[in-house]
Coordinates of C-alpha atoms in Angstrom, one line a residue:
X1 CA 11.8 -38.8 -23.1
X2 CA 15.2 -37.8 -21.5
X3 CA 14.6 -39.8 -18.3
X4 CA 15.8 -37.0 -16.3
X5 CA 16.1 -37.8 -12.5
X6 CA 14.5 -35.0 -10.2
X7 CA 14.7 -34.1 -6.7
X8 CA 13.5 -31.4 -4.7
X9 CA 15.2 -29.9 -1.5
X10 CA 13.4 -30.4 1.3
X11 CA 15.2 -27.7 3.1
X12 CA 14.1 -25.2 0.7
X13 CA 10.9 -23.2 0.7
X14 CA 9.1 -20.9 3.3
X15 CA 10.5 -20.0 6.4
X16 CA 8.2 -20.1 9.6
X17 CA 7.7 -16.9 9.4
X18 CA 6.0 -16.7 6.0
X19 CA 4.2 -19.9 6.7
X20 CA 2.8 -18.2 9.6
X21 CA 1.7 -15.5 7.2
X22 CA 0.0 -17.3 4.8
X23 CA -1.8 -19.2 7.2
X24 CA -3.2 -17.0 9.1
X25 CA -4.4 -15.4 5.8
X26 CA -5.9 -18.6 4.7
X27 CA -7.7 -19.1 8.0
X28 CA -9.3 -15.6 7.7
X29 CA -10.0 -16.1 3.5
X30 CA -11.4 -19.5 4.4
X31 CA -13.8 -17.9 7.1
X32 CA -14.8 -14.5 5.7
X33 CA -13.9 -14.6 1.8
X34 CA -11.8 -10.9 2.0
X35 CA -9.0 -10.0 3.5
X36 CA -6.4 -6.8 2.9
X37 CA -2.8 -7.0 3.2
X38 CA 0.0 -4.3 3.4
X39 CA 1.8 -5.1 0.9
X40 CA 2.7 -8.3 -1.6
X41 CA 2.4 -11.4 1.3
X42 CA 5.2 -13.4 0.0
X43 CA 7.7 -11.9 -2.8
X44 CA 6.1 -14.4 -4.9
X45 CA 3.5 -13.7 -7.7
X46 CA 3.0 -17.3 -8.2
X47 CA 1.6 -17.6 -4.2
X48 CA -0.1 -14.0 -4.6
X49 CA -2.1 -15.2 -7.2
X50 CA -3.2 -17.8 -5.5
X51 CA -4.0 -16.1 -2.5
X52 CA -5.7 -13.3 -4.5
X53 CA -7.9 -15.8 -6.6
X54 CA -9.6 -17.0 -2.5
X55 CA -9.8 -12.8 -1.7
X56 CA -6.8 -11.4 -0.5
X57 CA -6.8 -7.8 -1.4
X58 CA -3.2 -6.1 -1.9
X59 CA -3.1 -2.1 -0.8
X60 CA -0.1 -0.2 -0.6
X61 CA 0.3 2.4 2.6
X62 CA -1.1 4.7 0.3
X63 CA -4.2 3.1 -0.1
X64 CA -4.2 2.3 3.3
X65 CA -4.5 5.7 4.4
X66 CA -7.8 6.0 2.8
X67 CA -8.9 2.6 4.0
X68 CA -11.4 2.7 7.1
X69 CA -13.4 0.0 9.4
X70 CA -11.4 -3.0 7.6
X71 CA -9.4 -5.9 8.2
X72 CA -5.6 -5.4 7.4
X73 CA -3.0 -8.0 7.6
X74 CA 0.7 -7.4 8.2
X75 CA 3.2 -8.9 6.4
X76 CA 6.3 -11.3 8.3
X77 CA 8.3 -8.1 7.2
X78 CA 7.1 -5.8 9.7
X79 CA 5.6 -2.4 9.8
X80 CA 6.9 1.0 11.3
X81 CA 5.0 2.8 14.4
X82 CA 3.5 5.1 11.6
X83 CA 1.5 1.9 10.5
X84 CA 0.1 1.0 13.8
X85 CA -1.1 4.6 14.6
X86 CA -3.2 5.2 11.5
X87 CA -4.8 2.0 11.7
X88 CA -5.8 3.4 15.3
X89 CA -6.8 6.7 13.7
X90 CA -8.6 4.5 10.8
X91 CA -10.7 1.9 13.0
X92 CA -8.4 -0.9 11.1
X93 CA -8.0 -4.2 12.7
X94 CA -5.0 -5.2 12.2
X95 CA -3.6 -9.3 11.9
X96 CA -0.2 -9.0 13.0
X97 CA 1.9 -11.5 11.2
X98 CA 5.0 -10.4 11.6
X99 CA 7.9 -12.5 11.9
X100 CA 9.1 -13.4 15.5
X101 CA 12.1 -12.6 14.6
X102 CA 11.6 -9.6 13.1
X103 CA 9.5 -8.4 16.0
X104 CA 12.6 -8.7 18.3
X105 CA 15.0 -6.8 16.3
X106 CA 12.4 -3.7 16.3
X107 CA 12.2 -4.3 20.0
X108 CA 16.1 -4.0 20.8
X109 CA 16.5 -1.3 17.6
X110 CA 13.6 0.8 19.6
X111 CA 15.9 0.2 23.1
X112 CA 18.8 1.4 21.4
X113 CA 17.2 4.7 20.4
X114 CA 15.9 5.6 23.5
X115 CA 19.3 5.0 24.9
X116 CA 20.2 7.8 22.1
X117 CA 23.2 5.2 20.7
X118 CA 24.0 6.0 17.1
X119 CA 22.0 3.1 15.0
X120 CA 23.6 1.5 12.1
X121 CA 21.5 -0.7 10.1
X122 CA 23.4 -3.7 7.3
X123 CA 20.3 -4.0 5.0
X124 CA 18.9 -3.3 1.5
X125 CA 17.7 0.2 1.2
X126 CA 14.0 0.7 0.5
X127 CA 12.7 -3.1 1.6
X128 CA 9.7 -4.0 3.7
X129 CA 11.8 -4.7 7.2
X130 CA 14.0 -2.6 6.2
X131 CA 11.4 0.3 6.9
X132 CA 10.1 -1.0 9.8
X133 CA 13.5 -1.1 11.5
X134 CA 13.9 2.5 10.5
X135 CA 10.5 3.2 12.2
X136 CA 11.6 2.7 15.2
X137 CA 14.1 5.1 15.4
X138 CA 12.1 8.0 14.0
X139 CA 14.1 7.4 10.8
X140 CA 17.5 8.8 12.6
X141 CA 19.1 4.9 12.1
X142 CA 22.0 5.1 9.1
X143 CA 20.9 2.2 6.4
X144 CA 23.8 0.7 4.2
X145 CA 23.8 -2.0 2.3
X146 CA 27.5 -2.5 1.5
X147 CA 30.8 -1.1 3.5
X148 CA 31.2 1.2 0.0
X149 CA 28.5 3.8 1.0
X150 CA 30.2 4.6 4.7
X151 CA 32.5 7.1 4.5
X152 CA 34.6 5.4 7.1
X153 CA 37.2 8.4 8.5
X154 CA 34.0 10.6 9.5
X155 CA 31.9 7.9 11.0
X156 CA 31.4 8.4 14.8
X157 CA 33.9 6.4 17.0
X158 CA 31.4 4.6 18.8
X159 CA 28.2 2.7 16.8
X160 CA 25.6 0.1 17.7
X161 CA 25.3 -2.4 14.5
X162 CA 22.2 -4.3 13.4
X163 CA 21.5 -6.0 10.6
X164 CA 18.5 -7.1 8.3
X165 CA 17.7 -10.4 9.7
X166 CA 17.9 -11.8 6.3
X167 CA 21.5 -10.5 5.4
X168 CA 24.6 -12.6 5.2
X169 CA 26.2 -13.9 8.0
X170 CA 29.6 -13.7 6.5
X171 CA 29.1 -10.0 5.0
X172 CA 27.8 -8.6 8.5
X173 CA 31.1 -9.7 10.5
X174 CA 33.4 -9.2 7.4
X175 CA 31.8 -5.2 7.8
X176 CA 32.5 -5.4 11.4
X177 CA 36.1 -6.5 11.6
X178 CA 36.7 -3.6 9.1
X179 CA 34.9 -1.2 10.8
X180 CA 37.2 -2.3 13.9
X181 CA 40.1 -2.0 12.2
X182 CA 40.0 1.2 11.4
X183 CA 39.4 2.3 15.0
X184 CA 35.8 2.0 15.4
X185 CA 34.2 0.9 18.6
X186 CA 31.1 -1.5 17.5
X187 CA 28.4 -2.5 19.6
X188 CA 27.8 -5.5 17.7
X189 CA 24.3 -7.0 17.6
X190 CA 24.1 -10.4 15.0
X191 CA 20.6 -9.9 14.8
X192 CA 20.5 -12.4 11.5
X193 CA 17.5 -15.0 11.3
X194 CA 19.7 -18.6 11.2
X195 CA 17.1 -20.5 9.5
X196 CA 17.4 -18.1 6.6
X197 CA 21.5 -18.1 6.7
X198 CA 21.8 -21.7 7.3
X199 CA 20.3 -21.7 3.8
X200 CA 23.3 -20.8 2.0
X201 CA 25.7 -23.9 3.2
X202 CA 23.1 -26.0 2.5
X203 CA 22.3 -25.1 -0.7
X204 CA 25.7 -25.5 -2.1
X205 CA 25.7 -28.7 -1.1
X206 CA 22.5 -29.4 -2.5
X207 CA 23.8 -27.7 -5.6
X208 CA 26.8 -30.1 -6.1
X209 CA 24.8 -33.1 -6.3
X210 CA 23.3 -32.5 -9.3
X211 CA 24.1 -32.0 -13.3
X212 CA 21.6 -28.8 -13.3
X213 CA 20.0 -26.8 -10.3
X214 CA 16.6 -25.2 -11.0
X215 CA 16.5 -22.3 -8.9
X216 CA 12.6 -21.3 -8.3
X217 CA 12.0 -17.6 -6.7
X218 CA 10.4 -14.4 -7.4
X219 CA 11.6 -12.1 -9.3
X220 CA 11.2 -9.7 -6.2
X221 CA 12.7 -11.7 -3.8
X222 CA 16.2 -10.2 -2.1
X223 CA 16.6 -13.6 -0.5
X224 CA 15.9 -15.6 -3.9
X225 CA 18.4 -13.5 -5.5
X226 CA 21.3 -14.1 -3.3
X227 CA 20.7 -17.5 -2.8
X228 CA 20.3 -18.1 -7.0
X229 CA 23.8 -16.9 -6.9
X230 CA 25.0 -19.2 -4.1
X231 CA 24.2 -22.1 -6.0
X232 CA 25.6 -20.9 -9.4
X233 CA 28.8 -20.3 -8.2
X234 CA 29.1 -24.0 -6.8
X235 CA 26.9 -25.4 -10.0
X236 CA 26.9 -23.2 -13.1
X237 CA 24.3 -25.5 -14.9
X238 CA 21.9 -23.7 -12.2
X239 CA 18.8 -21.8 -14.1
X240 CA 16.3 -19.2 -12.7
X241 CA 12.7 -19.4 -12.9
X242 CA 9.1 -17.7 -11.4
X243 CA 6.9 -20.0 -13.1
X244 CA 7.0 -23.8 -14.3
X245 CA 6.6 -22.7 -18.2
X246 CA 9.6 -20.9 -18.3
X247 CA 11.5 -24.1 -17.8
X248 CA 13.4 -25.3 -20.9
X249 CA 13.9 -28.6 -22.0
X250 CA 17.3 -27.8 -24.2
X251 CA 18.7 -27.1 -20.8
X252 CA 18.9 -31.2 -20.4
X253 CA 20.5 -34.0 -21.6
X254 CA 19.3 -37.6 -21.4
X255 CA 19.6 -39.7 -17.6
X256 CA 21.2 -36.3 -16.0
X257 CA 20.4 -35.2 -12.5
X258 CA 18.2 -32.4 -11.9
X259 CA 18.1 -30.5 -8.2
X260 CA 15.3 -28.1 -7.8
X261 CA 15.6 -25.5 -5.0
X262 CA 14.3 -22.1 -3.5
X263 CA 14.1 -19.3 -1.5
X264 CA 12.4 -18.5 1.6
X265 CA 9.6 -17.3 -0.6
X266 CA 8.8 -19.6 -2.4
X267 CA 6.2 -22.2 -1.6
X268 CA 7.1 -25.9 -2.3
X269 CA 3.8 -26.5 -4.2
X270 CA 5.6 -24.0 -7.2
X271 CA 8.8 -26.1 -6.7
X272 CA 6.6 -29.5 -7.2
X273 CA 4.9 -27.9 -10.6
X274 CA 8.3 -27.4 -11.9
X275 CA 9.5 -31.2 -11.2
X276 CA 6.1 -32.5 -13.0
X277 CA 7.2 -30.3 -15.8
X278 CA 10.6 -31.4 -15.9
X279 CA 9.7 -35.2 -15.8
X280 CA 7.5 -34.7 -18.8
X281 CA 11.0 -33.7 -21.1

């Protein structure tokens, strides 16, 4: 035995908005035994399983499109107009879980369009909110997900700026100040969930505690990705996993620390597997 000393942070794990999710899922599983969702739940395959093995159904939007007289959850990301509409023209139900948050930032996105102000949008091409955001400008909004892509000399002179709620807080104003810079009047909307940034000073303080962080995400996960990297660059003992079995015991030494951590995806009951695991090295 290496007598390895494990501790899980307690900050780490699902944000509300994914707890409200899965439990609204759970509620309707537990009740009727079927459920369909837009979409993977959680950017987890460990909590999709599970949720799949009590009857949660995943369809893409192209399935959904042939789907009729169901019940459809949405995701915390969000969905576009486009999604509410054909569940209208489809006799869906729809359980609308999106994220508070989220919700809000479509809300003021959709204001600035009608007020015709030219949309930029600080967020991952291609994801889930990301899409939804979109939506609500008819797909007019300019996406970017780093200052690289804008040509900066032929942008317009005036912008309104969003940003994915689950971007970096840092990132988003270091954009801004160099969009202002270079003679660019911003309308500047921080529009980025704090329980989900707050994460990241956290975390490398979590991560410096420790002899080795075991970082426990998706492999889908945006969020788990950047925040794997937060904690490397203060600990570089810090390891990735999805799953408890691809935890390693030559990683460890005997009586070191061990600090197990994750993303907003992750559900702590995965985090607690991989401690048992670790305790039996």
């Amino acid at each position: 035995m290496l007598n390895l000393d494990v501790h899980i942070d307690q900050h780490s794990g699902f944000c509300f908005g994914v707890v409200y999710a899965i439990e609204m899922a759970e509620e309707i599983l537990d009740n009727e035994g079927r459920l369909y969702c837009l979409g993977d739940i959680v950017h987890n395959d460990e909590e999709v399983k599970r949720l799949t093995q009590k009857g949660l159904i995943i369809i893409d939007h192209e399935s959904l499109t042939d789907l009729k007289n169901e019940k459809v959850l949405i995701r915390a990301h969000g969905e576009p107009p486009s999604t509410y509409e054909l569940a209208i023209k489809n006799n869906l139900t729809l359980v609308d879980a999106s994220c508070p948050v989220v919700l809000k930032l479509q809300n003021r996105i959709k204001n600035s369009y009608d007020k015709e102000e030219t949309i930029y949008i600080y967020g991952k091409h291609g994801h889930a909110e990301v899409i939804g955001l979109l939506g609500q400008t008819r797909n007019k909004a300019v996406v970017f997900q780093d200052i690289s892509e804008l040509d900066i000399p032929s942008l317009p002179k005036n912008i309104t700026l969003y940003s994915q709620t689950t971007k970096s807080t840092d990132k988003f104003y270091e954009i801004n100040k160099i969009l202002k810079e270079n003679g660019i009047t911003i309308n500047t909307n921080d529009t980025i969930c704090r329980q989900v940034s707050n994460r990241d000073k956290e975390l490398r303080e979590f991560a410096s505690k420790f002899d080795h962080i075991v970082f426990v995400s998706g492999t889908k996960s945006s969020n788990g990705k950047v925040l794997f990297n937060v904690c490397k660059e203060k600990n570089p003992n810090t390891y990735f996993v999805s799953s408890p079995e691809e935890v390693e015991q030559n990683w460890f030494s005997n009586n070191q620390t061990v600090g197990i951590c994750g993303a907003t995806s992750t559900p702590m009951w995965l985090m607690e597997k991989v401690r048992d695991r670790i305790r039996e090295f």
